[in-house]
Every structure is written in C-alpha cells, then in structure tokens.
CSV table of C-alpha atoms in Angstrom, one decimal:
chain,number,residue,atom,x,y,z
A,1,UNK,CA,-154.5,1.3,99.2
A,2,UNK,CA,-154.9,4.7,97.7
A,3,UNK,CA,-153.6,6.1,100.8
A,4,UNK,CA,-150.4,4.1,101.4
A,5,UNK,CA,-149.6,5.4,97.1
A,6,UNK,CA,-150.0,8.8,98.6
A,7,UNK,CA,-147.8,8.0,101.2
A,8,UNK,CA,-145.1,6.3,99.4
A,9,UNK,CA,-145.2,9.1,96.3
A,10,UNK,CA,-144.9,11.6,99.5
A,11,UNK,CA,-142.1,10.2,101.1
A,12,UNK,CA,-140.0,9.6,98.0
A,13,UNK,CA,-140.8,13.2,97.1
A,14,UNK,CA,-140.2,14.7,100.4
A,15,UNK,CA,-136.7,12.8,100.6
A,16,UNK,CA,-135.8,14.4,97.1
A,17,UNK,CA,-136.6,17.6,97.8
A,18,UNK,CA,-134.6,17.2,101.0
A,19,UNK,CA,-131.4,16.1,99.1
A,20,UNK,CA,-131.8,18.6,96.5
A,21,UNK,CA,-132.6,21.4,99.2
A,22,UNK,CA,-129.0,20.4,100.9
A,23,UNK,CA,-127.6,20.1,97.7
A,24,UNK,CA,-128.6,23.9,96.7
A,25,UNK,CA,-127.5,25.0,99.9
A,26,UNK,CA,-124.0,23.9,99.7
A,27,UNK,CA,-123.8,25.2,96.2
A,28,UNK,CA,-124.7,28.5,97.3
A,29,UNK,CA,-122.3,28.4,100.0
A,30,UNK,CA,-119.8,27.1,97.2
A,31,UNK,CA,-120.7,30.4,94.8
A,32,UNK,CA,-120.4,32.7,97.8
A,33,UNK,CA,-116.9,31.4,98.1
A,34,UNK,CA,-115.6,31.5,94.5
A,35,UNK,CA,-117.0,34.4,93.9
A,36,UNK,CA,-115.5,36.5,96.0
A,37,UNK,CA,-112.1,34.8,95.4
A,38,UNK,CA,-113.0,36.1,91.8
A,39,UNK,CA,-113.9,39.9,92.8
A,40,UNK,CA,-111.0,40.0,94.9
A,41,UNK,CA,-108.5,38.9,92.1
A,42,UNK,CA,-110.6,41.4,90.0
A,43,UNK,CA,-109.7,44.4,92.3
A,44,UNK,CA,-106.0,43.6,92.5
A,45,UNK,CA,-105.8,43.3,88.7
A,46,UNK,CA,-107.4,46.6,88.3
A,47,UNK,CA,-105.5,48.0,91.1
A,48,UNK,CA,-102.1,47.0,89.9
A,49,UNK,CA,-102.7,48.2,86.5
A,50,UNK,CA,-103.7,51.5,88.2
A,51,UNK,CA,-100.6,51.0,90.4
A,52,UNK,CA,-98.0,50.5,87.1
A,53,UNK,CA,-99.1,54.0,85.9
A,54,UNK,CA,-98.2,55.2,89.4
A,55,UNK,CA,-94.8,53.6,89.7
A,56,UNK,CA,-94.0,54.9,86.4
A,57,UNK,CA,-94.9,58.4,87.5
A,58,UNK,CA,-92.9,58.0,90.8
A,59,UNK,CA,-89.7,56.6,88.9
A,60,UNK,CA,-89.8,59.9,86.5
A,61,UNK,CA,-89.2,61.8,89.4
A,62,UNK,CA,-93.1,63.4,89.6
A,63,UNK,CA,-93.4,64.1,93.4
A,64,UNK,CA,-96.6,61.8,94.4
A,65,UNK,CA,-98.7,64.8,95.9
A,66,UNK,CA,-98.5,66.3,91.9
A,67,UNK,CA,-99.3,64.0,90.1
A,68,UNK,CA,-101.2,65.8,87.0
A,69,UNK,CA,-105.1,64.9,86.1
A,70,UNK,CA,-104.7,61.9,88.6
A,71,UNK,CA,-108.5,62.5,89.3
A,72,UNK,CA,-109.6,62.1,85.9
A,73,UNK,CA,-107.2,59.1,85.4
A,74,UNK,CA,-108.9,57.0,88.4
A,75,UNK,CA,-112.6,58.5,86.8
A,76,UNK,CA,-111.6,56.5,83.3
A,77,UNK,CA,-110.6,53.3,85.3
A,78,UNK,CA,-113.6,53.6,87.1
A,79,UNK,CA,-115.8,54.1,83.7
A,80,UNK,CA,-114.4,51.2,82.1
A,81,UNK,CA,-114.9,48.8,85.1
A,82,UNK,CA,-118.6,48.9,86.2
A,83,UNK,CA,-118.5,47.1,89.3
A,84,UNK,CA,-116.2,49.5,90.6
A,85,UNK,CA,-117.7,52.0,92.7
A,86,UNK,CA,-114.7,54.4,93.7
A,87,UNK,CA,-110.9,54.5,93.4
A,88,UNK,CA,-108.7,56.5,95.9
A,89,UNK,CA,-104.9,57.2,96.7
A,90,UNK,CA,-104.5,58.6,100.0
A,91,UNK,CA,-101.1,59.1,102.0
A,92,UNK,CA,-99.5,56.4,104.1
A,93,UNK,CA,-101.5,58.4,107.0
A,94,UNK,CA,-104.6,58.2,105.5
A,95,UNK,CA,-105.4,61.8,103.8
A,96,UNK,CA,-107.1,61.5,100.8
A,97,UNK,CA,-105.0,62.9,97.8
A,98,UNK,CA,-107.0,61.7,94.3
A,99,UNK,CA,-110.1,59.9,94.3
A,100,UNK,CA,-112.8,59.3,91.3
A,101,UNK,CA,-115.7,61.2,91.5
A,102,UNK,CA,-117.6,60.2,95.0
A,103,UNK,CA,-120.7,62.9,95.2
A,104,UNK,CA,-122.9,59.8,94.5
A,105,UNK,CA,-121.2,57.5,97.5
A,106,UNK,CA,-122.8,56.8,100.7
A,107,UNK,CA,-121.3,57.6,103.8
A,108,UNK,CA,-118.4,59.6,102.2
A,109,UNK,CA,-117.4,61.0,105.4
A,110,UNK,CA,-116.9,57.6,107.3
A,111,UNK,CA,-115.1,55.9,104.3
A,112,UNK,CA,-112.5,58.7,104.7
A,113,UNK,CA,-112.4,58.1,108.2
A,114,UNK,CA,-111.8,54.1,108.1
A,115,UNK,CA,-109.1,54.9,105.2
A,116,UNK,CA,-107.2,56.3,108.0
A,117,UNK,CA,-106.4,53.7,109.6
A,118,UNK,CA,-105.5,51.5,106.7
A,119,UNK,CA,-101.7,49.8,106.7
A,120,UNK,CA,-100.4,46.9,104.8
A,121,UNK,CA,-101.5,44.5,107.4
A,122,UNK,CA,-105.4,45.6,106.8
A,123,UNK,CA,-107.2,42.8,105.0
A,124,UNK,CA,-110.0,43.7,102.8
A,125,UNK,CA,-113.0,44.7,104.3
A,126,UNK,CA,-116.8,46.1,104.5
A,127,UNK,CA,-116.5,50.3,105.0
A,128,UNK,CA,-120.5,50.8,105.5
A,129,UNK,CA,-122.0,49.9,102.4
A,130,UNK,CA,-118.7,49.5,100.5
A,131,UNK,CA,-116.2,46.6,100.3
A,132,UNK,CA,-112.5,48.3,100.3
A,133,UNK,CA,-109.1,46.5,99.1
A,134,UNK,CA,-106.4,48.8,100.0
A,135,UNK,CA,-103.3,48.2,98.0
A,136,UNK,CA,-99.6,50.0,99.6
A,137,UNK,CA,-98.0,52.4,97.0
A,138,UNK,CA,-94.4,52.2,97.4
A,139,UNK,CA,-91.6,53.9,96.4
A,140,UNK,CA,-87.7,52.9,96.9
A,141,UNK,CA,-88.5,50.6,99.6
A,142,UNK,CA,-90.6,52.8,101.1
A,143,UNK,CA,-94.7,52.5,101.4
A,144,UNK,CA,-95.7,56.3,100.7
A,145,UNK,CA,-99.7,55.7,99.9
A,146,UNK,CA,-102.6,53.2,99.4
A,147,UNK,CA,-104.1,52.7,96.2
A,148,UNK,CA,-107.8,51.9,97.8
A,149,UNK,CA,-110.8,50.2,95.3
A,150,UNK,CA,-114.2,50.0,96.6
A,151,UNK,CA,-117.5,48.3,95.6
A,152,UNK,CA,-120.6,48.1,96.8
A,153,UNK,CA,-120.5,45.6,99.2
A,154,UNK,CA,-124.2,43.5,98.5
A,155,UNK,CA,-122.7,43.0,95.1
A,156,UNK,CA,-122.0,39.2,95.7
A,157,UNK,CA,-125.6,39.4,97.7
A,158,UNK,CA,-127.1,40.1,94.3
A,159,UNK,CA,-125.0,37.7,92.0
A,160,UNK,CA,-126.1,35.0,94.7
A,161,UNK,CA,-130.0,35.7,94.2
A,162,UNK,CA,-130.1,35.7,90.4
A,163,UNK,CA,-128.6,32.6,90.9
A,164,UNK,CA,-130.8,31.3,93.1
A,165,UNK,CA,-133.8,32.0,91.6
A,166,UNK,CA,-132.3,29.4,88.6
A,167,UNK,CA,-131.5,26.5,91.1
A,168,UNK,CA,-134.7,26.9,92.6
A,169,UNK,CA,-136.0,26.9,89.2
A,170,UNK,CA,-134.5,23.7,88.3
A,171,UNK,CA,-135.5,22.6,91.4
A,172,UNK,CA,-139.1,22.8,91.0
A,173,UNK,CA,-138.8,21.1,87.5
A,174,UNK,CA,-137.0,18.4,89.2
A,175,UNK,CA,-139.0,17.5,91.5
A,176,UNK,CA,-142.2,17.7,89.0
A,177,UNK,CA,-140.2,15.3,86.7
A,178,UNK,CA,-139.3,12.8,90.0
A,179,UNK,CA,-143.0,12.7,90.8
A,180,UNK,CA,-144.3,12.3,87.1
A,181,UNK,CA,-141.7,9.4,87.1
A,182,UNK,CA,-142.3,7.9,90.2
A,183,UNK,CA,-145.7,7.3,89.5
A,184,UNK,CA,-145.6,4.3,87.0
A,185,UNK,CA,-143.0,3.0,88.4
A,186,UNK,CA,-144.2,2.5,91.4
A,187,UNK,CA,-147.5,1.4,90.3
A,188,UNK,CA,-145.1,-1.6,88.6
A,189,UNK,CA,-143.0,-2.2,91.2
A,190,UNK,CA,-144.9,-1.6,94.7
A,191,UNK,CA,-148.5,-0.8,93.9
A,192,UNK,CA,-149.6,-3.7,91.7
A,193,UNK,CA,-147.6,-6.4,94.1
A,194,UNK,CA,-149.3,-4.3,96.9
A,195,UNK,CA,-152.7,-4.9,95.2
A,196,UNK,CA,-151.8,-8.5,94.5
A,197,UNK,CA,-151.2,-9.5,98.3
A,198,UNK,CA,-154.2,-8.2,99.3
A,199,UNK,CA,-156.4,-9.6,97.2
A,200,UNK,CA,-154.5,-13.1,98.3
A,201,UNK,CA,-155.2,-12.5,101.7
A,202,UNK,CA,-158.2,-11.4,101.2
A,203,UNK,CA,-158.9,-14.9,99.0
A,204,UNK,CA,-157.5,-17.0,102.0
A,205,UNK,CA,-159.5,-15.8,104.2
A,206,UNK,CA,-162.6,-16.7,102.4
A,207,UNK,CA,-160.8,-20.0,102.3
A,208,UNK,CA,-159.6,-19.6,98.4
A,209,UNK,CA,-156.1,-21.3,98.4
A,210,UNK,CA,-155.8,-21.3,94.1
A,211,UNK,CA,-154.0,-17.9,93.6
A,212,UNK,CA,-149.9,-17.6,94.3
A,213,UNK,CA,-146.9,-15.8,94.4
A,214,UNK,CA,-144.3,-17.0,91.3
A,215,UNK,CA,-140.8,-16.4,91.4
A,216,UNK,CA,-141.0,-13.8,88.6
A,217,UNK,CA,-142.6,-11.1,90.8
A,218,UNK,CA,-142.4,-8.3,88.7
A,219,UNK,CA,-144.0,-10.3,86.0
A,220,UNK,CA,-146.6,-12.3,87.3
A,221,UNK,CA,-147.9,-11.4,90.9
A,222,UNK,CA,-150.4,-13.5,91.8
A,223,UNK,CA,-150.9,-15.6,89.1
A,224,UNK,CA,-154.2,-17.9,89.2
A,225,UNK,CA,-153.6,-21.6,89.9
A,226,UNK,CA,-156.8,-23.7,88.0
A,227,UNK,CA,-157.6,-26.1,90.0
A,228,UNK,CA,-158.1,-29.5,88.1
C-alpha cells in the first residue's frame, strides 16, 4: 500500500511539473516576443529623437557632411541610454560620417562593412555581436543617410535568464507546496478508502462478511456492521 501512495503522489507530481514545465516554456517564448517588440520601439524612439535634431539641422541649410560636434551629440545620446551600444550616420552608400565613440566595439571593421549595404528595405538585424536598426535620413524627398543604433545583440538572451531563474524559482516552490498538499488529501480521499477495501477483502476471505461500504464514502469507509 505504501508503494501504490508513492506511486500516486509521483504521478500527480510528475503531471504538475509537466504542465508547469510547458507552461514556463511558452512564457518564455511569450517574453522573447514582447520584449523585443519593446527594444525595437525603444530604438526608433531614440532614433527619431536623434533624427529631429538632424532634420532641423538639414532645414537650416547645414550641408549634412558638416554638421558641427555631431560626434559628441550621438556620445550624449548614447550616455543617457545604457542599452545602447553605438550610434552612427553614414551616407546613403554606406560611408560612415559621425558615429559615438566605437574603440570599445567588437568587430568594428565588419559592422562598417554590413552598414554598406544598408537601404530602406533592410529590416533590423544581427551585425556579429550587435543588433543594428538602420533608420533613412531624408531630406526634400530625398533619403541622403541612415541613422544606424546598435546593441549588443544577447541583450534579450540576458533579460530572458534573470527571468528564468524566477519562474523556475516559483516553480520549485510550486511544486513543494502541490506535494505538501497532496499528501493529506490523498490520504482522505484514496489512501484510507484504499486501506479500507483491503482490509474487507482481506475479511472476506477469512469468511468475515460484518464490515461494509456506506454511501457516505468519504465519511465512513468501512464501517463495522455488529452482528446481533
């Protein structure tokens, strides 16, 4: 009898964890989603702050290849948005004209490279370690630049893990709760009436007929009969 409660509190607990496993894992796939809806719409709000400043420069006549302290304007937005790794403005073709600081990027070299290639139609993508938006500059009609922000590209990666590490956290103090729970009650409501067959069995087989099952199960399982 010991066994089949071991077996009973093991499958209920294996079928928990099972839903809650599933459960976690379409959460996570849920997170992953949202949140890089969310750091996309947090480049192009950065970016198109970035880009009024531009367009006010271009409409006071300040030719777009002089704009004055440009690096050191794309350095502040960079220092007041952390998760920003670089800002760049290159020409429709792809030359780099202002950029924040980048001695401390990865793979400088091949991120120029890629921004060559950039037009309008490029969605946002990985550039080695870096994930690039690349948002058109343009002037009277015309697209004369990109306006390119870049993070690192495991930032989601490490949102997801903290994350993680709490639903498997409440995971583990779920399942300690189910089982601490599961343990009475199914001592009330399998166990004991378990108990109380066999023993009536058990009875009939010695040819003891007095003990029976009532209608009240829960109640009174195997209630004895006196025999007058």
């Amino acid at each position: 009898m010991k066994r089949l409660h071991r077996f009973f509190i093991l499958l209920v607990t294996s079928i928990l964890i099972f839903g809650a496993v599933i459960i976690s894992i379409k959460a996570g796939f849920r997170f992953e989603s949202s949140l890089t809806s969310q750091r996309l719409l947090e480049q192009k709000e950065i970016g198109r702050s970035a880009l009024d400043v531009i367009q006010k420069m271009l409409n006071s006549d300040v030719p777009f290849e002089r704009f004055k302290d440009a690096d050191y304007y794309l350095e502040m937005i960079k220092a007041d948005n952390p998760g920003v790794e670089y800002l760049i403005i290159t020409k429709k073709g792809g030359d780099l004209l202002f950029s924040s600081n980048l001695i401390a990027l990865d793979h400088v070299a091949a991120l120029k490279e890629a921004l060559k290639g950039w037009n309008s139609n490029t969605e946002p993508r990985k550039i080695e370690s870096y994930f690039n938006m690349g948002l058109p500059i343009v002037f009277k009609g015309e697209e004369i630049g990109f306006l390119h922000i870049g993070e690192r590209a495991n930032i989601i990666e490490q949102i997801l893990r903290d994350i993680a590490l709490d639903i498997v956290t409440v995971l583990v103090v779920t399942i300690l709760v189910a089982i601490e729970l599961l343990r009475p009650l199914l001592a009330s409501t399998l166990i004991s009436p378990l108990h109380s067959l066999s023993s009536i069995f058990e009875n009939i087989a010695k040819n003891d007929f007095r003990t029976y099952l009532p209608r009240d199960l829960v109640g009174g399982v195997a209630r004895d009969r006196k025999s007058t």
